[in-house]
C-alpha cells in the first residue's frame, strides 16, 4: 500500500509538471532560439556545423535542437514539446536520486522538489529564457552529482560510476565550456574524499585518468565529425582562441544591465534564496549540501565572468541548487514545527503543502497570468490564434511583420542574410546564405567582418535585411560591406523596422 501511495505522489508531481509545461508549448521563439533552430535545420539538410553555419557556442545546444527537430519537427511547438519531455525525464531521475539517498526526512518533499524546480523555471521564463543552455544544463550536472554519489556510496562498480561521471561532465561542457569550474569542484571533492579514506596516490591518479577518459569518450563522436569534415583547426579557433578575443573586443554590458538581471532573478525567488542560505548551518550533517553550495557559488562566479552578456536567463543555472537547498531548510523547519503541541492535531502533509504554497505564491501568480493570456488567444490551438499569440510579443510581431514583405513576393526560396533578427529566417522559412551570422554582431572581433564580406561576395544572397538600429554599425565598422551592397543591391522595401535590399541579379 505504501508503494502505491508513493507512486500516486510521483504521478501527481509529473502530471503537474506536464500541465505547467503544456502552457508553454505554444510559446513563440526568441532570436536565440530561432538561431539555434536555424543551425539545427541546416545541419539536418546536410550542412556542416562551424563550416557552413558558424557560431562561437559549443555544439550542445545545436545538437539539442537537432534532436528536437527530428523528433517533433523543426518548429517552435516541436522544440517546446521536446523540452517538456526533457524536463519530465529530469524530474523522474531527480525523484529517484532524492529517494535513494534519503535527502529529505519527509517524503512528500521529494516529489515536490522537481515540481518546484521545473515550475519555477517555467513560470519565471520569458520568451527569451525558454530552452536556453543555462537551464538545460541542470540535467547533465545532476547526472554528475548522481554518479559521484554512487561512486562514494557503492562498494561495487566504483570505476564505472567514476567513468560515467566523466561522460556526464563531457555533456555539460558540450553545452558550454565555462561550466567546467563547477564540475572540477565536484571532482576535487571526490579526490579529497579519497585522501581522507587513505586511498593511495597511485589509485587517486588512476581515478583522475578515469574521469578524464569519460570526458574524452563523450567528445569522441564530435571529434570524428570534425576530422571527417576537416574543421578541427576551425573548432580549435572557435572554442579556444576566440573567446578571449570576444572578451577583449566585444561590447561589455554595463553594471546597470547586470544589476537589472540580478534584480529580475532574485526578486522572483527571494524567499527561496533566504531559505537556501539558512541551509549552510546544516552543511556538516548533509555532505551533499556542499556540492549544492559549490554549484550555487561557482555558478554565480561563472555568470559574472560573462561580462559580454549578463542576461537574466544566465541565472537559470542556479534554480536547482537554490530549490534543493531551500527545501532542505524547509525539511528541518517542518521537523521543528512538530514540537509544537497545537500542530500535532493537523495533518503533516497539510502543513507542508501550506508552507510551500506560502513560499511559492509568486510563482503561482505568474503562472495564472500566463494561463489567462493564453486563454485570451483560445489557447493558440489554431494557426491564426497562434500567430496572434506570438505577435503579442513585440520582437515576434516585428519579425513577422518584416517577413510578410518577403513572403508576399512569392519568389523562389533562395537563401537570404539577416542582420540581428534570426526570427525572420523562421517566418520566411529560408536559410542563411553565409556561415557567419548577423546575430550578435556587437561581439564581432577584428577580422570577422572581413570574413563575412568574403562570404557575402561568394554567395550573393538574393535579399539582405538590416534593422534600422544597425545601419550606423555598417556605415562605420562595416564600410566595405556597405559599399559593396550599394553597388550590387537596390532598396526593395524600407520601413521603420529596417531595410530589405534586393540583389541586382534578381531584377
Short mmCIF file of C-alpha atoms in Angstrom, two decimals:
data_model
loop_
_atom_site.label_atom_id
_atom_site.label_comp_id
_atom_site.label_asym_id
_atom_site.label_seq_id
_atom_site.Cartn_x
_atom_site.Cartn_y
_atom_site.Cartn_z
CA UNK A 1 0.00 0.00 0.00
CA UNK A 2 2.85 2.38 0.83
CA UNK A 3 4.39 1.67 -2.56
CA UNK A 4 1.12 2.58 -4.29
CA UNK A 5 0.89 5.82 -2.30
CA UNK A 6 4.41 6.77 -3.35
CA UNK A 7 3.54 6.10 -6.99
CA UNK A 8 0.48 8.30 -6.70
CA UNK A 9 2.64 11.14 -5.40
CA UNK A 10 5.08 10.68 -8.28
CA UNK A 11 2.28 10.58 -10.84
CA UNK A 12 0.70 13.71 -9.37
CA UNK A 13 4.07 15.52 -9.41
CA UNK A 14 4.87 14.52 -13.00
CA UNK A 15 1.35 15.33 -14.17
CA UNK A 16 1.58 18.79 -12.57
CA UNK A 17 4.89 19.42 -14.35
CA UNK A 18 3.29 18.23 -17.59
CA UNK A 19 0.44 20.73 -17.19
CA UNK A 20 2.84 23.60 -16.46
CA UNK A 21 4.93 22.68 -19.49
CA UNK A 22 1.81 22.35 -21.62
CA UNK A 23 1.06 26.03 -21.02
CA UNK A 24 4.41 26.91 -22.62
CA UNK A 25 4.26 24.67 -25.71
CA UNK A 26 2.50 27.36 -27.82
CA UNK A 27 5.16 29.93 -26.82
CA UNK A 28 6.94 31.76 -29.65
CA UNK A 29 10.67 31.67 -30.27
CA UNK A 30 13.07 34.46 -29.45
CA UNK A 31 16.12 35.41 -31.52
CA UNK A 32 18.45 32.95 -29.76
CA UNK A 33 16.06 30.02 -30.13
CA UNK A 34 15.33 30.89 -33.76
CA UNK A 35 19.09 30.98 -34.39
CA UNK A 36 19.66 27.58 -32.72
CA UNK A 37 16.78 26.12 -34.69
CA UNK A 38 18.14 27.57 -37.93
CA UNK A 39 21.51 25.91 -37.28
CA UNK A 40 19.87 22.59 -36.44
CA UNK A 41 17.66 22.76 -39.53
CA UNK A 42 20.64 23.42 -41.79
CA UNK A 43 22.54 20.54 -40.19
CA UNK A 44 19.53 18.32 -40.87
CA UNK A 45 19.76 19.35 -44.53
CA UNK A 46 23.38 18.23 -44.72
CA UNK A 47 25.30 21.41 -43.92
CA UNK A 48 28.32 21.20 -41.61
CA UNK A 49 28.25 22.96 -38.25
CA UNK A 50 31.01 25.61 -37.91
CA UNK A 51 31.92 25.25 -41.59
CA UNK A 52 28.61 26.10 -43.29
CA UNK A 53 26.89 27.51 -40.21
CA UNK A 54 29.16 29.16 -37.66
CA UNK A 55 28.71 30.33 -34.08
CA UNK A 56 31.01 30.74 -31.11
CA UNK A 57 28.86 28.49 -28.90
CA UNK A 58 29.71 24.87 -28.19
CA UNK A 59 27.77 22.30 -30.25
CA UNK A 60 25.50 21.00 -27.45
CA UNK A 61 22.64 23.44 -27.95
CA UNK A 62 22.57 22.87 -31.73
CA UNK A 63 22.52 19.09 -31.22
CA UNK A 64 19.67 19.52 -28.71
CA UNK A 65 17.62 21.46 -31.27
CA UNK A 66 18.56 18.96 -33.98
CA UNK A 67 17.25 16.09 -31.83
CA UNK A 68 14.11 18.09 -31.03
CA UNK A 69 13.52 18.85 -34.71
CA UNK A 70 13.97 15.25 -35.77
CA UNK A 71 11.63 14.06 -33.01
CA UNK A 72 8.82 16.60 -33.24
CA UNK A 73 9.54 18.87 -36.21
CA UNK A 74 11.66 21.97 -36.77
CA UNK A 75 9.04 24.33 -35.39
CA UNK A 76 8.55 26.33 -32.20
CA UNK A 77 5.99 23.80 -30.98
CA UNK A 78 8.29 20.87 -31.80
CA UNK A 79 11.13 22.42 -29.77
CA UNK A 80 8.89 23.09 -26.77
CA UNK A 81 7.40 19.58 -26.81
CA UNK A 82 10.89 18.09 -26.81
CA UNK A 83 11.94 20.38 -23.97
CA UNK A 84 8.94 19.30 -21.89
CA UNK A 85 9.90 15.63 -22.43
CA UNK A 86 13.42 16.57 -21.34
CA UNK A 87 12.14 18.08 -18.09
CA UNK A 88 9.85 15.13 -17.39
CA UNK A 89 12.84 12.75 -17.66
CA UNK A 90 14.84 15.11 -15.45
CA UNK A 91 12.06 15.10 -12.85
CA UNK A 92 11.79 11.30 -12.67
CA UNK A 93 15.56 10.99 -12.27
CA UNK A 94 15.64 13.67 -9.56
CA UNK A 95 12.93 11.88 -7.57
CA UNK A 96 14.87 8.61 -7.80
CA UNK A 97 18.05 10.34 -6.65
CA UNK A 98 16.44 12.11 -3.67
CA UNK A 99 14.70 8.93 -2.54
CA UNK A 100 17.71 6.66 -2.94
CA UNK A 101 19.95 8.83 -0.80
CA UNK A 102 17.28 9.99 1.68
CA UNK A 103 17.80 13.67 1.02
CA UNK A 104 14.61 14.63 2.89
CA UNK A 105 13.14 13.31 6.11
CA UNK A 106 9.62 13.98 4.86
CA UNK A 107 8.97 12.03 1.69
CA UNK A 108 6.48 14.47 0.21
CA UNK A 109 9.29 16.99 -0.34
CA UNK A 110 10.97 14.50 -2.65
CA UNK A 111 8.05 14.72 -5.07
CA UNK A 112 7.63 18.44 -4.68
CA UNK A 113 11.31 19.14 -5.50
CA UNK A 114 11.11 18.60 -9.30
CA UNK A 115 7.77 20.40 -9.39
CA UNK A 116 9.31 23.42 -7.71
CA UNK A 117 12.47 23.40 -9.87
CA UNK A 118 10.74 22.93 -13.22
CA UNK A 119 7.74 25.00 -12.15
CA UNK A 120 9.97 27.89 -11.09
CA UNK A 121 11.88 27.65 -14.36
CA UNK A 122 8.75 27.69 -16.49
CA UNK A 123 6.90 30.36 -14.53
CA UNK A 124 9.85 32.77 -14.44
CA UNK A 125 10.83 32.19 -18.08
CA UNK A 126 10.09 34.89 -20.59
CA UNK A 127 10.05 34.11 -24.32
CA UNK A 128 13.78 34.90 -24.31
CA UNK A 129 14.54 32.47 -21.47
CA UNK A 130 12.89 29.25 -22.65
CA UNK A 131 15.14 26.43 -23.90
CA UNK A 132 18.38 28.22 -23.08
CA UNK A 133 21.62 26.38 -22.25
CA UNK A 134 21.76 27.64 -18.66
CA UNK A 135 18.51 25.87 -17.80
CA UNK A 136 19.04 22.71 -19.87
CA UNK A 137 22.49 22.05 -18.41
CA UNK A 138 20.96 21.33 -14.97
CA UNK A 139 20.15 17.81 -16.18
CA UNK A 140 23.73 16.69 -17.02
CA UNK A 141 25.12 18.48 -13.94
CA UNK A 142 22.64 16.48 -11.86
CA UNK A 143 23.95 13.33 -13.58
CA UNK A 144 27.49 14.21 -12.46
CA UNK A 145 26.25 14.56 -8.86
CA UNK A 146 24.42 11.24 -9.08
CA UNK A 147 27.38 9.28 -10.43
CA UNK A 148 29.71 10.89 -7.89
CA UNK A 149 27.36 9.90 -5.10
CA UNK A 150 27.09 6.35 -6.43
CA UNK A 151 30.88 6.16 -6.55
CA UNK A 152 31.19 7.23 -2.91
CA UNK A 153 28.32 5.12 -1.55
CA UNK A 154 28.71 1.92 -3.59
CA UNK A 155 31.08 -0.95 -2.96
CA UNK A 156 30.78 -2.31 -6.50
CA UNK A 157 31.27 -0.81 -9.95
CA UNK A 158 33.04 2.22 -8.46
CA UNK A 159 35.20 2.74 -11.52
CA UNK A 160 32.12 2.57 -13.76
CA UNK A 161 30.38 5.34 -11.78
CA UNK A 162 33.51 7.47 -11.95
CA UNK A 163 33.77 6.93 -15.70
CA UNK A 164 30.08 7.83 -16.18
CA UNK A 165 30.62 10.95 -14.08
CA UNK A 166 33.26 11.97 -16.61
CA UNK A 167 30.90 11.19 -19.50
CA UNK A 168 28.17 13.34 -17.92
CA UNK A 169 30.75 16.08 -17.37
CA UNK A 170 31.65 15.86 -21.05
CA UNK A 171 27.99 16.51 -21.84
CA UNK A 172 27.98 19.58 -19.57
CA UNK A 173 30.92 21.22 -21.35
CA UNK A 174 29.45 20.09 -24.69
CA UNK A 175 26.82 22.71 -23.89
CA UNK A 176 29.25 25.33 -22.61
CA UNK A 177 32.93 25.22 -21.62
CA UNK A 178 32.55 27.90 -18.98
CA UNK A 179 30.62 25.47 -16.72
CA UNK A 180 33.80 23.41 -16.22
CA UNK A 181 34.74 25.00 -12.83
CA UNK A 182 31.56 23.57 -11.28
CA UNK A 183 32.48 20.07 -12.44
CA UNK A 184 36.10 20.41 -11.36
CA UNK A 185 34.93 21.41 -7.88
CA UNK A 186 32.75 18.27 -7.70
CA UNK A 187 35.62 16.03 -8.79
CA UNK A 188 38.05 17.69 -6.36
CA UNK A 189 35.56 16.74 -3.66
CA UNK A 190 35.92 13.09 -4.70
CA UNK A 191 39.72 13.35 -4.56
CA UNK A 192 39.54 14.90 -1.09
CA UNK A 193 37.30 12.01 -0.04
CA UNK A 194 39.91 9.58 -1.40
CA UNK A 195 42.66 11.27 0.59
CA UNK A 196 40.58 11.15 3.80
CA UNK A 197 39.97 7.44 3.23
CA UNK A 198 43.73 6.93 2.82
CA UNK A 199 43.47 5.88 -0.82
CA UNK A 200 46.92 5.51 -2.37
CA UNK A 201 48.20 8.27 -4.63
CA UNK A 202 48.51 5.76 -7.45
CA UNK A 203 44.81 4.95 -7.23
CA UNK A 204 43.95 8.65 -6.99
CA UNK A 205 45.90 9.23 -10.20
CA UNK A 206 44.00 6.36 -11.83
CA UNK A 207 40.71 7.93 -10.71
CA UNK A 208 41.69 11.21 -12.36
CA UNK A 209 42.52 9.34 -15.56
CA UNK A 210 39.16 7.53 -15.46
CA UNK A 211 37.23 10.79 -15.10
CA UNK A 212 39.27 12.31 -17.94
CA UNK A 213 38.63 9.24 -20.08
CA UNK A 214 34.90 9.68 -19.52
CA UNK A 215 35.01 13.31 -20.65
CA UNK A 216 37.08 12.42 -23.73
CA UNK A 217 34.82 9.47 -24.58
CA UNK A 218 31.80 11.72 -24.79
CA UNK A 219 33.63 14.09 -27.14
CA UNK A 220 34.95 11.35 -29.46
CA UNK A 221 31.93 11.36 -31.84
CA UNK A 222 32.18 15.12 -32.29
CA UNK A 223 35.95 14.82 -32.74
CA UNK A 224 35.38 12.30 -35.54
CA UNK A 225 32.80 14.66 -37.03
CA UNK A 226 35.36 17.47 -37.04
CA UNK A 227 38.04 15.24 -38.53
CA UNK A 228 35.71 13.92 -41.23
CA UNK A 229 34.74 17.44 -42.31
CA UNK A 230 38.25 18.86 -41.85
CA UNK A 231 37.19 21.51 -39.32
CA UNK A 232 39.49 20.58 -36.42
CA UNK A 233 41.50 23.80 -36.67
CA UNK A 234 38.33 25.87 -37.12
CA UNK A 235 36.82 24.38 -33.95
CA UNK A 236 40.05 24.94 -32.04
CA UNK A 237 39.98 28.59 -33.06
CA UNK A 238 36.26 28.89 -32.21
CA UNK A 239 36.40 27.23 -28.79
CA UNK A 240 39.87 28.15 -27.53
CA UNK A 241 41.36 31.19 -29.27
CA UNK A 242 38.25 33.27 -29.98
CA UNK A 243 36.58 33.60 -26.53
CA UNK A 244 39.42 35.73 -25.04
CA UNK A 245 39.22 37.98 -28.11
CA UNK A 246 35.47 38.40 -27.61
CA UNK A 247 36.08 39.43 -24.00
CA UNK A 248 38.70 41.90 -25.18
CA UNK A 249 36.95 43.44 -28.18
CA UNK A 250 33.28 42.61 -27.68
CA UNK A 251 30.87 45.14 -26.25
CA UNK A 252 30.75 44.80 -22.45
CA UNK A 253 27.40 45.08 -20.74
CA UNK A 254 27.01 47.88 -18.22
CA UNK A 255 26.77 47.20 -14.50
CA UNK A 256 23.29 48.65 -14.71
CA UNK A 257 22.41 45.76 -17.03
CA UNK A 258 23.92 43.30 -14.54
CA UNK A 259 22.00 44.87 -11.66
CA UNK A 260 18.72 44.63 -13.57
CA UNK A 261 19.36 40.94 -14.34
CA UNK A 262 20.21 40.20 -10.71
CA UNK A 263 17.14 42.08 -9.50
CA UNK A 264 14.89 40.31 -12.03
CA UNK A 265 16.10 36.89 -10.90
CA UNK A 266 16.42 37.33 -7.17
CA UNK A 267 13.18 39.26 -6.75
CA UNK A 268 11.25 36.28 -8.12
CA UNK A 269 12.79 33.70 -5.79
CA UNK A 270 13.78 35.90 -2.84
CA UNK A 271 12.16 33.74 -0.17
CA UNK A 272 13.66 30.58 -1.62
CA UNK A 273 17.06 32.25 -1.51
CA UNK A 274 16.67 33.13 2.16
CA UNK A 275 15.83 29.52 2.95
CA UNK A 276 18.73 28.26 0.82
CA UNK A 277 21.19 30.49 2.70
CA UNK A 278 19.95 29.11 6.03
CA UNK A 279 20.87 25.59 4.85
CA UNK A 280 24.54 26.37 5.40
CA UNK A 281 24.11 25.65 9.12
CA UNK A 282 23.29 22.01 8.24
CA UNK A 283 26.18 21.51 5.84
CA UNK A 284 28.16 19.23 8.18
CA UNK A 285 25.18 16.96 8.68
CA UNK A 286 24.49 16.53 4.97
CA UNK A 287 27.62 16.30 2.76
CA UNK A 288 25.63 16.65 -0.47
CA UNK A 289 24.82 20.21 0.61
CA UNK A 290 28.48 21.02 -0.02
CA UNK A 291 28.10 20.18 -3.72
CA UNK A 292 24.91 22.20 -3.99
CA UNK A 293 26.65 25.17 -2.37
CA UNK A 294 29.58 24.77 -4.76
CA UNK A 295 27.13 24.75 -7.64
CA UNK A 296 25.46 27.90 -6.32
CA UNK A 297 28.63 29.90 -5.55
CA UNK A 298 30.62 28.85 -8.62
CA UNK A 299 27.52 29.31 -10.75
CA UNK A 300 27.32 32.94 -9.66
CA UNK A 301 31.03 33.41 -10.43
CA UNK A 302 30.58 31.82 -13.88
CA UNK A 303 27.70 34.22 -14.60
CA UNK A 304 29.72 37.25 -13.52
CA UNK A 305 32.62 36.22 -15.77
CA UNK A 306 30.37 36.51 -18.84
CA UNK A 307 30.63 40.28 -18.92
CA UNK A 308 29.62 40.49 -22.59
CA UNK A 309 26.15 39.22 -21.82
CA UNK A 310 24.80 39.18 -18.21
CA UNK A 311 21.33 38.26 -19.44
CA UNK A 312 18.59 37.28 -16.99
CA UNK A 313 18.42 33.71 -18.34
CA UNK A 314 22.01 33.07 -17.21
CA UNK A 315 20.70 32.84 -13.64
CA UNK A 316 18.61 29.80 -14.59
CA UNK A 317 21.79 27.86 -13.88
CA UNK A 318 21.05 28.36 -10.17
CA UNK A 319 17.47 27.07 -9.93
CA UNK A 320 18.30 23.50 -8.93
CA UNK A 321 20.75 24.26 -6.08
CA UNK A 322 18.60 27.11 -4.75
CA UNK A 323 15.43 25.00 -4.65
CA UNK A 324 17.06 21.89 -3.16
CA UNK A 325 18.87 23.93 -0.51
CA UNK A 326 15.66 25.80 0.31
CA UNK A 327 13.68 22.56 0.56
CA UNK A 328 16.28 21.04 2.84
CA UNK A 329 15.90 24.02 5.17
CA UNK A 330 12.12 23.60 4.90
CA UNK A 331 12.54 19.94 5.85
CA UNK A 332 14.30 20.96 9.05
CA UNK A 333 11.76 23.72 9.81
CA UNK A 334 8.85 21.30 9.43
CA UNK A 335 10.62 18.91 11.79
CA UNK A 336 10.88 21.67 14.40
CA UNK A 337 7.24 22.67 13.94
CA UNK A 338 6.12 19.23 15.06
CA UNK A 339 7.41 20.05 18.52
CA UNK A 340 4.51 22.48 18.99
CA UNK A 341 1.55 20.70 20.51
CA UNK A 342 -1.08 22.76 18.72
CA UNK A 343 0.20 21.45 15.37
CA UNK A 344 0.04 17.79 16.33
CA UNK A 345 -3.67 17.61 15.53
CA UNK A 346 -3.12 18.88 11.99
CA UNK A 347 -2.08 16.54 9.21
CA UNK A 348 1.61 16.89 8.45
CA UNK A 349 1.10 16.94 4.67
CA UNK A 350 -1.34 19.83 5.09
CA UNK A 351 1.31 21.79 6.99
CA UNK A 352 3.91 21.09 4.31
CA UNK A 353 1.54 22.00 1.47
CA UNK A 354 0.56 25.27 3.16
CA UNK A 355 4.20 26.15 3.84
CA UNK A 356 5.24 25.51 0.24
CA UNK A 357 2.23 27.45 -1.06
CA UNK A 358 3.43 30.35 1.05
CA UNK A 359 6.96 30.36 -0.36
CA UNK A 360 5.79 29.79 -3.97
CA UNK A 361 2.92 32.24 -4.06
CA UNK A 362 4.64 34.48 -6.61
CA UNK A 363 5.27 31.52 -8.92
CA UNK A 364 1.59 30.57 -8.90
CA UNK A 365 0.67 34.20 -9.56
CA UNK A 366 2.92 34.36 -12.67
CA UNK A 367 1.58 31.04 -13.99
CA UNK A 368 -2.02 32.21 -13.58
CA UNK A 369 -1.16 35.32 -15.60
CA UNK A 370 0.31 33.18 -18.40
CA UNK A 371 -2.78 30.95 -18.43
CA UNK A 372 -5.04 33.99 -18.61
CA UNK A 373 -3.09 35.42 -21.55
CA UNK A 374 -3.16 32.09 -23.37
CA UNK A 375 -6.92 31.89 -22.77
CA UNK A 376 -7.35 35.27 -24.48
CA UNK A 377 -6.00 33.67 -27.68
CA UNK A 378 -8.11 30.48 -27.35
CA UNK A 379 -5.00 28.61 -26.13
CA UNK A 380 -3.30 29.21 -29.52
CA UNK A 381 -4.76 26.00 -30.94
CA UNK A 382 -5.47 27.27 -34.45
CA UNK A 383 -2.73 28.68 -36.69
CA UNK A 384 -4.35 32.12 -36.71
CA UNK A 385 -4.68 32.30 -32.93
CA UNK A 386 -1.12 31.04 -32.58
CA UNK A 387 0.27 33.80 -34.81
CA UNK A 388 -1.79 36.38 -32.88
CA UNK A 389 -0.45 34.95 -29.61
CA UNK A 390 3.13 35.07 -30.89
CA UNK A 391 2.67 38.61 -32.14
CA UNK A 392 1.64 39.76 -28.68
CA UNK A 393 5.40 39.71 -28.10
CA UNK A 394 6.93 42.85 -29.63
CA UNK A 395 10.04 41.09 -31.04
CA UNK A 396 7.96 38.40 -32.73
CA UNK A 397 5.45 40.93 -34.04
CA UNK A 398 8.22 42.94 -35.68
CA UNK A 399 9.91 39.87 -37.20
CA UNK A 400 6.59 38.58 -38.50
CA UNK A 401 5.74 41.98 -40.00
CA UNK A 402 9.13 42.26 -41.70
CA UNK A 403 8.86 38.69 -43.02
CA UNK A 404 5.48 39.27 -44.60
CA UNK A 405 7.02 41.55 -47.21
CA UNK A 406 9.35 38.81 -48.48
CA UNK A 407 6.62 36.15 -48.26
CA UNK A 408 4.28 38.34 -50.30
CA UNK A 409 6.70 38.28 -53.24
CA UNK A 410 6.11 34.55 -53.66
CA UNK A 411 9.53 34.02 -55.23
CA UNK A 412 11.83 31.02 -55.05
CA UNK A 413 13.07 30.17 -51.58
CA UNK A 414 16.58 31.50 -52.14
CA UNK A 415 18.88 31.99 -49.16
CA UNK A 416 18.95 35.41 -47.51
CA UNK A 417 21.07 37.29 -44.99
CA UNK A 418 19.51 39.00 -41.97
CA UNK A 419 21.21 41.39 -39.58
CA UNK A 420 20.23 40.92 -35.96
CA UNK A 421 16.90 39.07 -36.16
CA UNK A 422 17.04 35.29 -36.81
CA UNK A 423 13.26 35.11 -36.34
CA UNK A 424 12.98 36.39 -39.93
CA UNK A 425 14.59 33.16 -41.14
CA UNK A 426 11.96 31.23 -39.21
CA UNK A 427 9.00 33.21 -40.51
CA UNK A 428 10.21 33.21 -44.13
CA UNK A 429 11.34 29.55 -43.95
CA UNK A 430 14.63 30.47 -45.65
CA UNK A 431 18.20 29.53 -44.86
CA UNK A 432 21.11 31.81 -44.05
CA UNK A 433 23.25 32.40 -47.15
CA UNK A 434 26.54 32.67 -45.25
CA UNK A 435 28.26 30.75 -42.48
CA UNK A 436 28.74 33.94 -40.45
CA UNK A 437 25.52 35.31 -39.00
CA UNK A 438 24.12 38.77 -38.46
CA UNK A 439 23.11 37.85 -34.91
CA UNK A 440 25.14 39.32 -32.02
CA UNK A 441 27.35 41.38 -34.33
CA UNK A 442 28.25 43.53 -31.32
CA UNK A 443 30.54 40.64 -30.31
CA UNK A 444 32.46 40.56 -33.60
CA UNK A 445 36.24 40.62 -33.19
CA UNK A 446 38.76 42.20 -35.62
CA UNK A 447 38.81 40.28 -38.89
CA UNK A 448 35.33 38.80 -38.51
CA UNK A 449 33.64 41.44 -40.66
CA UNK A 450 36.21 40.75 -43.37
CA UNK A 451 35.26 37.05 -43.28
CA UNK A 452 31.59 37.98 -43.52
CA UNK A 453 32.32 40.23 -46.50
CA UNK A 454 34.06 37.42 -48.41
CA UNK A 455 31.15 35.07 -47.71
CA UNK A 456 28.61 37.63 -48.91
CA UNK A 457 30.57 38.20 -52.13
CA UNK A 458 30.80 34.44 -52.75
CA UNK A 459 27.14 33.65 -52.01
CA UNK A 460 25.38 36.91 -53.06
CA UNK A 461 22.16 36.43 -51.05
CA UNK A 462 19.05 37.27 -53.06
CA UNK A 463 17.88 39.54 -50.23
CA UNK A 464 19.60 41.22 -47.28
CA UNK A 465 17.72 42.74 -44.37
CA UNK A 466 19.29 45.23 -41.94
CA UNK A 467 17.47 46.53 -38.89
CA UNK A 468 17.40 50.31 -38.58
CA UNK A 469 19.50 50.42 -35.42
CA UNK A 470 22.31 48.51 -37.16
CA UNK A 471 22.65 50.82 -40.15
CA UNK A 472 25.16 53.08 -38.29
CA UNK A 473 27.20 49.94 -37.49
CA UNK A 474 27.68 49.24 -41.21
CA UNK A 475 28.27 52.88 -42.05
CA UNK A 476 31.18 52.95 -39.58
CA UNK A 477 32.60 49.48 -38.95
CA UNK A 478 31.24 47.62 -41.99
CA UNK A 479 32.09 50.19 -44.63
CA UNK A 480 33.44 47.58 -47.09
CA UNK A 481 30.24 45.54 -46.88
CA UNK A 482 28.04 48.62 -47.12
CA UNK A 483 29.88 49.91 -50.22
CA UNK A 484 29.58 46.50 -51.89
CA UNK A 485 25.86 46.41 -51.14
CA UNK A 486 25.31 49.84 -52.70
CA UNK A 487 26.87 48.57 -55.95
CA UNK A 488 25.17 45.20 -56.06
CA UNK A 489 21.82 45.74 -54.33
CA UNK A 490 18.87 48.11 -54.54
CA UNK A 491 16.46 49.04 -51.76
CA UNK A 492 13.45 46.80 -52.21
CA UNK A 493 11.47 47.83 -49.15
CA UNK A 494 12.07 50.37 -46.40
CA UNK A 495 10.17 50.73 -43.14
CA UNK A 496 10.68 51.85 -39.57
CA UNK A 497 11.81 48.30 -38.79
CA UNK A 498 14.62 48.17 -41.32
CA UNK A 499 15.52 47.88 -44.99
CA UNK A 500 15.22 44.98 -47.43
CA UNK A 501 17.96 45.05 -50.08
CA UNK A 502 17.44 43.10 -53.30
CA UNK A 503 20.32 41.72 -55.35
CA UNK A 504 20.71 43.26 -58.83
CA UNK A 505 20.98 39.74 -60.24
CA UNK A 506 17.37 39.11 -59.18
CA UNK A 507 15.96 42.11 -61.01
#
